[in-house]
Short mmCIF file of C-alpha atoms in Angstrom, two decimals:
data_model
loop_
_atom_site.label_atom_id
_atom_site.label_comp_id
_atom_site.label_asym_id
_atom_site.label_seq_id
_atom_site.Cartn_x
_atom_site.Cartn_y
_atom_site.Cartn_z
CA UNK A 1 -66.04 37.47 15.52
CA UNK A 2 -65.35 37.73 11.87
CA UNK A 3 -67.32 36.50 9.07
CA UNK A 4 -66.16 35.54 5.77
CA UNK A 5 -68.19 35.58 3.25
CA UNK A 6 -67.08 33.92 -0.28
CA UNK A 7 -68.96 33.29 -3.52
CA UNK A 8 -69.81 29.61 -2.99
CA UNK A 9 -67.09 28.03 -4.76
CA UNK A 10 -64.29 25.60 -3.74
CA UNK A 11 -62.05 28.19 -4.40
CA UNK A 12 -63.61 30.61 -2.54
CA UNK A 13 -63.78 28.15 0.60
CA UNK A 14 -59.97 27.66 0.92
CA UNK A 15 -59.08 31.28 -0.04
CA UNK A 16 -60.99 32.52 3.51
CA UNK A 17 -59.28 29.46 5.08
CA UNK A 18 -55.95 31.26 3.66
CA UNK A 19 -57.25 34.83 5.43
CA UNK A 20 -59.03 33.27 8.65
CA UNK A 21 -56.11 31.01 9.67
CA UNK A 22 -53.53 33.64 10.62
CA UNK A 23 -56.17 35.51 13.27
CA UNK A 24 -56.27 35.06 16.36
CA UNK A 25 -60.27 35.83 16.59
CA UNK A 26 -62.84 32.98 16.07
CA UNK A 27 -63.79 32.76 12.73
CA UNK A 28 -67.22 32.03 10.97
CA UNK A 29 -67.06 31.79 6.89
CA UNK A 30 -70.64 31.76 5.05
CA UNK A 31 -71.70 31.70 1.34
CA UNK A 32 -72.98 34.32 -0.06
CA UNK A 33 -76.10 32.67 -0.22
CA UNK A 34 -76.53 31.73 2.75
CA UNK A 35 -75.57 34.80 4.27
CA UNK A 36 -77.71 36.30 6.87
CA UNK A 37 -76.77 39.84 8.97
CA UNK A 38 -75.75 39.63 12.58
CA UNK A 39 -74.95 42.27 15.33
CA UNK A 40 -72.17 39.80 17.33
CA UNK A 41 -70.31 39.21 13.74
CA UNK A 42 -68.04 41.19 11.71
CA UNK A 43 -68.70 40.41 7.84
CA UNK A 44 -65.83 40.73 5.45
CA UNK A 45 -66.41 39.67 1.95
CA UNK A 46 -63.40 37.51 1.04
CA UNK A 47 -63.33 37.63 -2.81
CA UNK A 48 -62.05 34.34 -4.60
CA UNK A 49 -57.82 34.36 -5.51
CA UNK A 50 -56.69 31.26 -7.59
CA UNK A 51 -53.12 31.44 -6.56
CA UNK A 52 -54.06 31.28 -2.38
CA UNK A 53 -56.25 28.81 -3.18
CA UNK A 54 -53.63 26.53 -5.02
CA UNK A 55 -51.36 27.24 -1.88
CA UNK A 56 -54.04 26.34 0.81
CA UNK A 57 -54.93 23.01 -1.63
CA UNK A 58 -50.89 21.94 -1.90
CA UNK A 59 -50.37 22.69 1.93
CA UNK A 60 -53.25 20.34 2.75
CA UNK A 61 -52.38 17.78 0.64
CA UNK A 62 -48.71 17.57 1.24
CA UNK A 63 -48.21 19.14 4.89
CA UNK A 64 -51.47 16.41 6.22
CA UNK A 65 -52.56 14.01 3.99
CA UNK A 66 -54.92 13.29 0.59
CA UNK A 67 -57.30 11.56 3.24
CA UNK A 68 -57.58 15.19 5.00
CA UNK A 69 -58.14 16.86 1.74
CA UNK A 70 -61.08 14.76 0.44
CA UNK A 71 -62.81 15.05 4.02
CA UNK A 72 -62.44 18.91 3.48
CA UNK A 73 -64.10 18.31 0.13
CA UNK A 74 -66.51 16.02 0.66
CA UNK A 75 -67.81 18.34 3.64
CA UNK A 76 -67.81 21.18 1.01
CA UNK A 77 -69.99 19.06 -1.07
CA UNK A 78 -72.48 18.10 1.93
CA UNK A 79 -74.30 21.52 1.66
CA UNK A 80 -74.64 20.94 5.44
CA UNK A 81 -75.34 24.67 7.36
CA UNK A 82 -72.73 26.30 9.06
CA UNK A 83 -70.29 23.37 7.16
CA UNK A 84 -67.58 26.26 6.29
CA UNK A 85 -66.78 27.25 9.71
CA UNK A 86 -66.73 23.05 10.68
CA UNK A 87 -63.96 23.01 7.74
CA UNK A 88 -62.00 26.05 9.09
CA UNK A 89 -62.26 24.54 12.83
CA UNK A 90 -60.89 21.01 11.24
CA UNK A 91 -58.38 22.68 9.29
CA UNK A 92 -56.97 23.94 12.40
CA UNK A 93 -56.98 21.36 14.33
CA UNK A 94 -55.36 19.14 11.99
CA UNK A 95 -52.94 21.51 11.40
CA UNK A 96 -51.86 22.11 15.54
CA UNK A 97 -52.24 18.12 16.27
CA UNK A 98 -50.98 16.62 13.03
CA UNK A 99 -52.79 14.46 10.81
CA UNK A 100 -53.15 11.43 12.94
CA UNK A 101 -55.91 13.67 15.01
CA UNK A 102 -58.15 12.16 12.39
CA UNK A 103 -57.96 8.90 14.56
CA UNK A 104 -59.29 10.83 17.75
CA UNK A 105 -62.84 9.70 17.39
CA UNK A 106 -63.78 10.78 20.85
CA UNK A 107 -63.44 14.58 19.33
CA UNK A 108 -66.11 16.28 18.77
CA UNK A 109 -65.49 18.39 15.91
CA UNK A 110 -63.93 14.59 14.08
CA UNK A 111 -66.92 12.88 14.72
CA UNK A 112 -68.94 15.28 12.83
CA UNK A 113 -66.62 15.37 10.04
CA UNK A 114 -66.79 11.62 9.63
CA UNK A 115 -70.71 11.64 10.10
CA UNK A 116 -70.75 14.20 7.55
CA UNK A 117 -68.33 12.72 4.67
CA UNK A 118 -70.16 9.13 5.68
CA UNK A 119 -73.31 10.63 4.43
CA UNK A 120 -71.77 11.81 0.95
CA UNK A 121 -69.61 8.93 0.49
CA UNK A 122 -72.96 6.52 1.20
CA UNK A 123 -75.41 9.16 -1.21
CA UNK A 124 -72.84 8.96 -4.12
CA UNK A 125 -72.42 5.29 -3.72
CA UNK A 126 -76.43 4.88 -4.20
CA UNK A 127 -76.43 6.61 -6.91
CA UNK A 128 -74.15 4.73 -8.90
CA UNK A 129 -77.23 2.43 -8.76
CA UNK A 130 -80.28 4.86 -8.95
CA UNK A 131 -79.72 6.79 -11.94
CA UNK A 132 -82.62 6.14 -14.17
CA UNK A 133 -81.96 7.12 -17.93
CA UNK A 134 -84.36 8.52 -20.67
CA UNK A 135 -82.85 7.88 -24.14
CA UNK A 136 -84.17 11.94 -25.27
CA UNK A 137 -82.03 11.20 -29.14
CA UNK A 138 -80.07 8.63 -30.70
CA UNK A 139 -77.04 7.54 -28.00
CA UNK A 140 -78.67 10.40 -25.99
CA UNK A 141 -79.92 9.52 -22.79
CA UNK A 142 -81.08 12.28 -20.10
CA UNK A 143 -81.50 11.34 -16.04
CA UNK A 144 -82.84 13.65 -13.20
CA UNK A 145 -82.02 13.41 -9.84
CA UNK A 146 -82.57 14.84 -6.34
CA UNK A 147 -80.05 14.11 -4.05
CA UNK A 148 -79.74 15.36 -0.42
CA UNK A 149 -75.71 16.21 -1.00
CA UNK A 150 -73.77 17.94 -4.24
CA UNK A 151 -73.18 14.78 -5.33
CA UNK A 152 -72.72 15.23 -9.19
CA UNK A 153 -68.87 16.25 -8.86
CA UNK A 154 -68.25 12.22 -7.48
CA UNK A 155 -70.60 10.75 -9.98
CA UNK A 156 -68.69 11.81 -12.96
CA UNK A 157 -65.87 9.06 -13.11
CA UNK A 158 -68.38 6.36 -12.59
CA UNK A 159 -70.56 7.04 -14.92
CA UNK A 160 -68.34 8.11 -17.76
CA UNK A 161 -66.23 4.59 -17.20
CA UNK A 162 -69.67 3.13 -17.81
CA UNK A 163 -71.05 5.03 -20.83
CA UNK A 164 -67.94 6.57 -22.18
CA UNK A 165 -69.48 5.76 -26.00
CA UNK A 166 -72.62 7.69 -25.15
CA UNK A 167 -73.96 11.30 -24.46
CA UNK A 168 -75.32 11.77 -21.37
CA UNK A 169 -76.94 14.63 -18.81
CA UNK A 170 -77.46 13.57 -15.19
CA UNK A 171 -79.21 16.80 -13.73
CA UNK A 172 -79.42 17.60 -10.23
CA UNK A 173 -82.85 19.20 -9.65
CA UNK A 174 -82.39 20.57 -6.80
CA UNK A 175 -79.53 22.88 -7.44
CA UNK A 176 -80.28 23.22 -11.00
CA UNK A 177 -76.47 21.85 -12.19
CA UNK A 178 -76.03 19.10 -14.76
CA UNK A 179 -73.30 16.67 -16.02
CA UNK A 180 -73.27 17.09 -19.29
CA UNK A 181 -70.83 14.60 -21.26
CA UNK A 182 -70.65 13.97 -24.93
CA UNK A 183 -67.99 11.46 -25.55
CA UNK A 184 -65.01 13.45 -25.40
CA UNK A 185 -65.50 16.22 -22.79
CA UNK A 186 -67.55 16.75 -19.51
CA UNK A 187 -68.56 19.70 -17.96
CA UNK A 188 -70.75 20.48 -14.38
CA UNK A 189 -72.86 23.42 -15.67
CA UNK A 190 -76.04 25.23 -15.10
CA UNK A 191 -79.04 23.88 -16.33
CA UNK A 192 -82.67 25.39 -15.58
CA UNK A 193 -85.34 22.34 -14.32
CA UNK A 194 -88.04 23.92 -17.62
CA UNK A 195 -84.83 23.06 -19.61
CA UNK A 196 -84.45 19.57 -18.16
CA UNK A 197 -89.23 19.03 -18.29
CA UNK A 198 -88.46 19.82 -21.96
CA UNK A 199 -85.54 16.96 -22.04
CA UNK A 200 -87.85 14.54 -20.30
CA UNK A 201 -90.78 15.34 -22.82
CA UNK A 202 -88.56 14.86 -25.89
CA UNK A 203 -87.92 11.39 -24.54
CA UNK A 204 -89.14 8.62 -26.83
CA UNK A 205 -88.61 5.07 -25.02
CA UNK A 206 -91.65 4.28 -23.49
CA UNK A 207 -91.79 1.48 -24.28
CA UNK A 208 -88.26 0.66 -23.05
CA UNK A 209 -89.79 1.48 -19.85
CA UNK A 210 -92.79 -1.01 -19.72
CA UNK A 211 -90.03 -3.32 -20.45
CA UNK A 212 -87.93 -2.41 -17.67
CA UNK A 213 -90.98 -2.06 -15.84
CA UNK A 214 -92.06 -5.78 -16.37
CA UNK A 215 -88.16 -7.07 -16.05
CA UNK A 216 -88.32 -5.55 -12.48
CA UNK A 217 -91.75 -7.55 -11.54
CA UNK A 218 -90.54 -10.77 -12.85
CA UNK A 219 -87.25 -11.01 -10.88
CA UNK A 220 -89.67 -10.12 -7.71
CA UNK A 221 -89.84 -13.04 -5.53
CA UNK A 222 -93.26 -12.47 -4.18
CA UNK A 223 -92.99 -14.19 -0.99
CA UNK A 224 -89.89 -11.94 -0.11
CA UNK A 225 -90.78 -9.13 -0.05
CA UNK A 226 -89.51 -7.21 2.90
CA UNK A 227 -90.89 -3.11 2.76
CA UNK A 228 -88.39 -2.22 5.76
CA UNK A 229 -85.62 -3.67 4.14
CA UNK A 230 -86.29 -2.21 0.86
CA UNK A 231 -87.00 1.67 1.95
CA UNK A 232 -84.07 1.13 4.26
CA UNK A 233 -81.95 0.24 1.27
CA UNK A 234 -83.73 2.87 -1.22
CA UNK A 235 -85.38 5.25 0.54
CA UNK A 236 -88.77 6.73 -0.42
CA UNK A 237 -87.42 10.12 -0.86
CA UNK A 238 -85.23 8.75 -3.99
CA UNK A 239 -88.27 6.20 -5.77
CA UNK A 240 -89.97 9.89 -7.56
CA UNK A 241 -86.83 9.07 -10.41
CA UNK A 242 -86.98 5.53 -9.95
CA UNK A 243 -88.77 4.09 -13.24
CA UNK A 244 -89.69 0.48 -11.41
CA UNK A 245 -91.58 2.34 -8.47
CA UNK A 246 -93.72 4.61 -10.43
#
């Protein structure tokens, strides 16, 4: 078996879907990072190539559909192990079946491609609603998350539509990326988690908080209260950002 191994990118991803879908072999692709040494695999680094990648992006787009393209993505974006080699498989299949194979839900490589874009599509949805913001200057505001998916890529639109007169950094913590807009441009670019503690600390609306703090008890209706409901909705694993439940 041959294994692809690409620099983590997007790019990367469909340029070893451009080398692995002429062979005839099975096919494993793995990040670099994620890359560990096997005796029953071949490994073949598979260095990113802009123009095969714009080739493999068209063909998908045009020759399937736009609906097959942002599964591929939003897989890409689950982070999910061994996710690269579910991709190639998909790829393929869509590919020797046409795109209506989407609509085979009794297969067993489509139901874990919907399970797995259903779980980015639902994360990035939440957190259209969870972001909690820090004003760190004037029309500065600064908000850390930790979200299970690479999430920050879908988040953009949403949250420049919202505060397009405002500069703003929403930094995932867990894989040390950030948006970073500032009224005219936005970028998805590394940013350390010291870097982000010293953002936090710089952070001068305490008081906003109490206030937000207090707003959030007094729309509590006491005798409703329903814990299930609630973690079910916002899940315990989010509430460490979550100014009202701290």
């Amino acid at each position: 078996m041959k294994e692809f191994i690409y620099d983590g990118s997007f790019e990367g991803l469909l340029t070893c879907i451009f080398y692995g879908y002429p062979l005839k072999e099975d096919v494993k692709i793995t990040s670099q990072d994620n890359y560990i040494p096997s005796l029953i695999t071949e490994p073949k680094e598979i260095k990113t190539e802009q123009d095969k990648f714009e080739r493999v992006y068209e063909s998908i787009e045009n020759k399937l559909s736009p609906s097959t393209l942002r599964n591929v993505y939003y897989l890409y974006l689950s982070e999910i192990q061994g996710v690269e080699t579910l991709i190639f498989n998909y790829i393929k299949l869509c590919y020797k079946y046409g795109d209506k194979i989407n609509m085979a839900k009794n297969n067993d490589i489509i139901i874990l491609v919907d399970r797995y874009c259903k779980r980015v599509s639902y994360e990035s949805h939440r957190f259209t609603g969870f972001v909690r913001f820090k004003e760190i200057g004037p029309l500065t505001f600064y908000a850390p998350i930790e979200p299970d998916h690479n999430i920050l890529p879908l988040l953009t639109d949403h949250f420049i539509s919202r505060f397009s007169d405002q500069n703003f950094i929403i930094h995932d913590l867990k894989r040390n990326l950030a948006i970073i807009y500032n009224k005219t441009e936005v970028t998805i670019s590394p940013l350390e988690n010291k870097k982000g503690e010293e953002l936090m600390r710089s952070s001068h609306m305490d008081n906003f908080e109490d206030l937000w703090k207090e707003f959030y008890k007094s729309v509590n209706i006491e005798e409703r209260k329903n814990p299930t409901c609630q973690k079910r909705m916002m899940p315990t694993r989010y509430w460490k950002h979550l100014t009202e439940m701290n």
